[in-house]
Short mmCIF file of C-alpha atoms in Angstrom, two decimals:
data_model
loop_
_atom_site.label_atom_id
_atom_site.label_comp_id
_atom_site.label_asym_id
_atom_site.label_seq_id
_atom_site.Cartn_x
_atom_site.Cartn_y
_atom_site.Cartn_z
CA MET A 145 54.53 -44.30 -86.83
CA VAL A 146 52.80 -47.48 -87.68
CA PRO A 147 54.48 -49.65 -89.94
CA HIS A 148 53.91 -50.27 -93.43
CA HIS A 149 51.73 -53.31 -94.51
CA PRO A 150 48.87 -54.64 -95.99
CA HIS A 151 45.77 -51.83 -95.47
CA ASP A 152 43.69 -53.48 -93.54
CA PRO A 153 40.82 -50.71 -93.32
CA ASP A 154 39.55 -51.38 -90.20
CA ALA A 155 42.61 -51.15 -88.71
CA VAL A 156 43.39 -48.05 -90.02
CA ARG A 157 40.39 -46.18 -88.87
CA ASN A 158 40.84 -47.69 -86.02
CA ASN A 159 44.24 -46.64 -85.52
CA ALA A 160 43.25 -42.60 -86.61
CA GLU A 161 40.50 -42.92 -83.89
CA HIS A 162 42.92 -44.21 -81.02
CA LEU A 163 45.53 -41.38 -82.27
CA MET A 164 42.75 -38.95 -82.38
CA ASN A 165 41.69 -39.61 -79.04
CA ALA A 166 44.98 -39.96 -77.89
CA LEU A 167 45.06 -36.05 -78.27
CA GLY A 168 43.44 -35.54 -74.95
CA ARG A 169 40.03 -34.87 -73.59
CA THR A 170 39.43 -31.25 -74.25
CA ALA A 171 40.31 -29.16 -77.09
CA GLU A 172 42.77 -27.54 -75.14
CA ASP A 173 44.60 -30.80 -74.52
CA VAL A 174 44.41 -31.25 -78.43
CA ALA A 175 46.16 -27.79 -78.92
CA THR A 176 48.72 -28.73 -76.31
CA ALA A 177 49.40 -32.08 -77.91
CA LEU A 178 50.04 -30.63 -81.20
CA MET A 179 51.73 -27.63 -80.57
CA LEU A 180 54.57 -30.24 -78.05
CA ALA A 181 54.66 -32.68 -81.17
CA SER A 182 55.31 -29.33 -83.62
CA VAL A 183 52.42 -29.87 -85.68
CA PRO A 184 51.39 -27.00 -87.50
CA GLY A 185 48.28 -26.37 -89.94
CA GLU A 186 46.27 -23.89 -92.13
CA PRO A 187 42.71 -22.99 -90.93
CA GLU A 188 39.74 -23.76 -92.79
CA HIS A 189 41.64 -25.84 -94.70
CA PRO A 190 40.62 -29.70 -93.86
CA GLY A 191 43.76 -31.57 -95.89
CA ARG A 192 45.96 -29.07 -94.50
CA CYS A 193 45.02 -28.51 -90.78
CA PRO A 194 47.43 -30.10 -87.58
CA ILE A 195 44.65 -32.88 -87.09
CA ALA A 196 44.94 -33.65 -90.96
CA ARG A 197 49.52 -33.41 -90.53
CA TYR A 198 49.63 -35.78 -87.29
CA LEU A 199 47.40 -38.08 -88.79
CA LEU A 200 49.63 -38.23 -91.78
CA ASP A 201 53.02 -37.86 -90.06
CA ARG A 202 51.78 -41.02 -87.97
CA ASP A 203 50.55 -43.26 -90.49
CA ALA A 204 52.23 -44.36 -93.70
CA ARG A 205 49.50 -46.30 -95.10
CA LEU A 206 47.87 -42.54 -95.08
CA THR A 207 48.31 -41.13 -98.94
CA GLY A 208 45.74 -38.41 -97.36
CA VAL A 209 43.63 -36.76 -94.97
CA ALA A 210 40.74 -34.31 -94.84
CA VAL A 211 39.01 -33.79 -91.55
CA GLY A 212 35.71 -32.48 -90.98
CA SER A 213 33.68 -31.72 -87.33
CA ASP A 214 32.38 -34.82 -87.21
CA MET A 215 33.96 -37.44 -89.63
CA ALA A 216 37.81 -37.70 -91.02
CA HIS A 217 38.21 -39.07 -94.68
CA LEU A 218 41.44 -41.23 -94.71
CA ASP A 219 42.69 -41.90 -98.33
CA LEU A 220 44.71 -45.19 -98.88
CA PRO A 221 46.09 -46.15 -102.06
CA GLY A 222 42.98 -48.65 -102.53
CA GLY A 223 40.40 -46.17 -101.75
CA THR A 224 38.77 -43.58 -99.37
CA MET A 225 37.48 -44.06 -95.57
CA CYS A 226 35.69 -42.27 -92.59
CA ALA A 227 37.00 -42.14 -89.13
CA THR A 228 34.99 -40.28 -86.34
CA VAL A 229 36.25 -37.64 -85.04
CA PRO A 230 35.71 -37.13 -80.77
CA PHE A 231 34.26 -34.44 -79.44
CA ALA A 232 37.71 -32.88 -78.20
CA VAL A 233 39.10 -32.54 -81.59
CA THR A 234 35.63 -30.97 -83.38
CA THR A 235 35.51 -28.22 -80.89
CA PHE A 236 39.23 -27.55 -81.16
CA ILE A 237 39.28 -27.74 -85.23
CA ASN A 238 35.97 -25.25 -84.73
CA LEU A 239 38.34 -23.17 -82.52
CA PHE A 240 41.52 -23.24 -84.66
CA ASP A 241 39.56 -22.70 -87.86
CA HIS A 242 38.44 -18.99 -85.44
CA GLY A 243 41.56 -17.89 -84.84
CA HIS A 244 42.51 -19.71 -81.73
CA TYR A 245 45.38 -21.21 -80.80
CA PRO A 246 47.76 -18.68 -83.29
CA GLY A 247 50.90 -20.52 -82.41
CA LEU A 248 49.64 -23.93 -84.34
CA ILE A 249 48.89 -21.46 -87.40
CA ALA A 250 51.34 -22.84 -90.21
CA SER A 251 53.42 -19.67 -91.54
CA SER A 252 52.64 -18.09 -95.08
CA LEU A 253 55.65 -16.51 -95.45
CA PRO A 254 57.98 -17.49 -98.33
CA ASN A 255 61.07 -19.44 -97.79
CA PRO A 256 63.80 -16.45 -97.63
CA LEU A 257 66.07 -15.74 -100.80
CA ALA A 258 69.48 -16.78 -101.07
CA GLY A 259 72.12 -13.47 -100.62
CA PRO A 260 73.28 -12.13 -103.89
CA GLY A 261 76.45 -14.72 -105.24
CA THR A 262 75.57 -17.52 -103.09
CA THR A 263 73.67 -20.83 -103.41
CA ASP A 264 72.62 -21.74 -99.62
CA GLY A 265 71.31 -18.31 -98.58
CA THR A 266 74.07 -17.22 -96.56
CA GLU A 267 76.41 -14.44 -97.51
#
């Protein structure tokens, strides 16, 4: 994780591009890296996809991320900038949005309710 310090837009963009490139050279590499990092997401939700969550988890300067097929919009307290999405990540996003990599789809199940007469969900 990058420490919190002044928001240099070029440094934030360069870091995001470096992080995305480091995921791998193919969509399979990207999926494997995200699975190993336990970063799930939601298909067709640019701000909740695994790539957006991965970037948010690894750079404390970011307040929001929305990832498209070719650009990632990076939100900072002072504004928004764009980073280029590498080809392997673009390919991963397209496959993920079409249902590939089900192991990376975040569960939509609600949290279990506490048992009657308990306060912590146990009997």
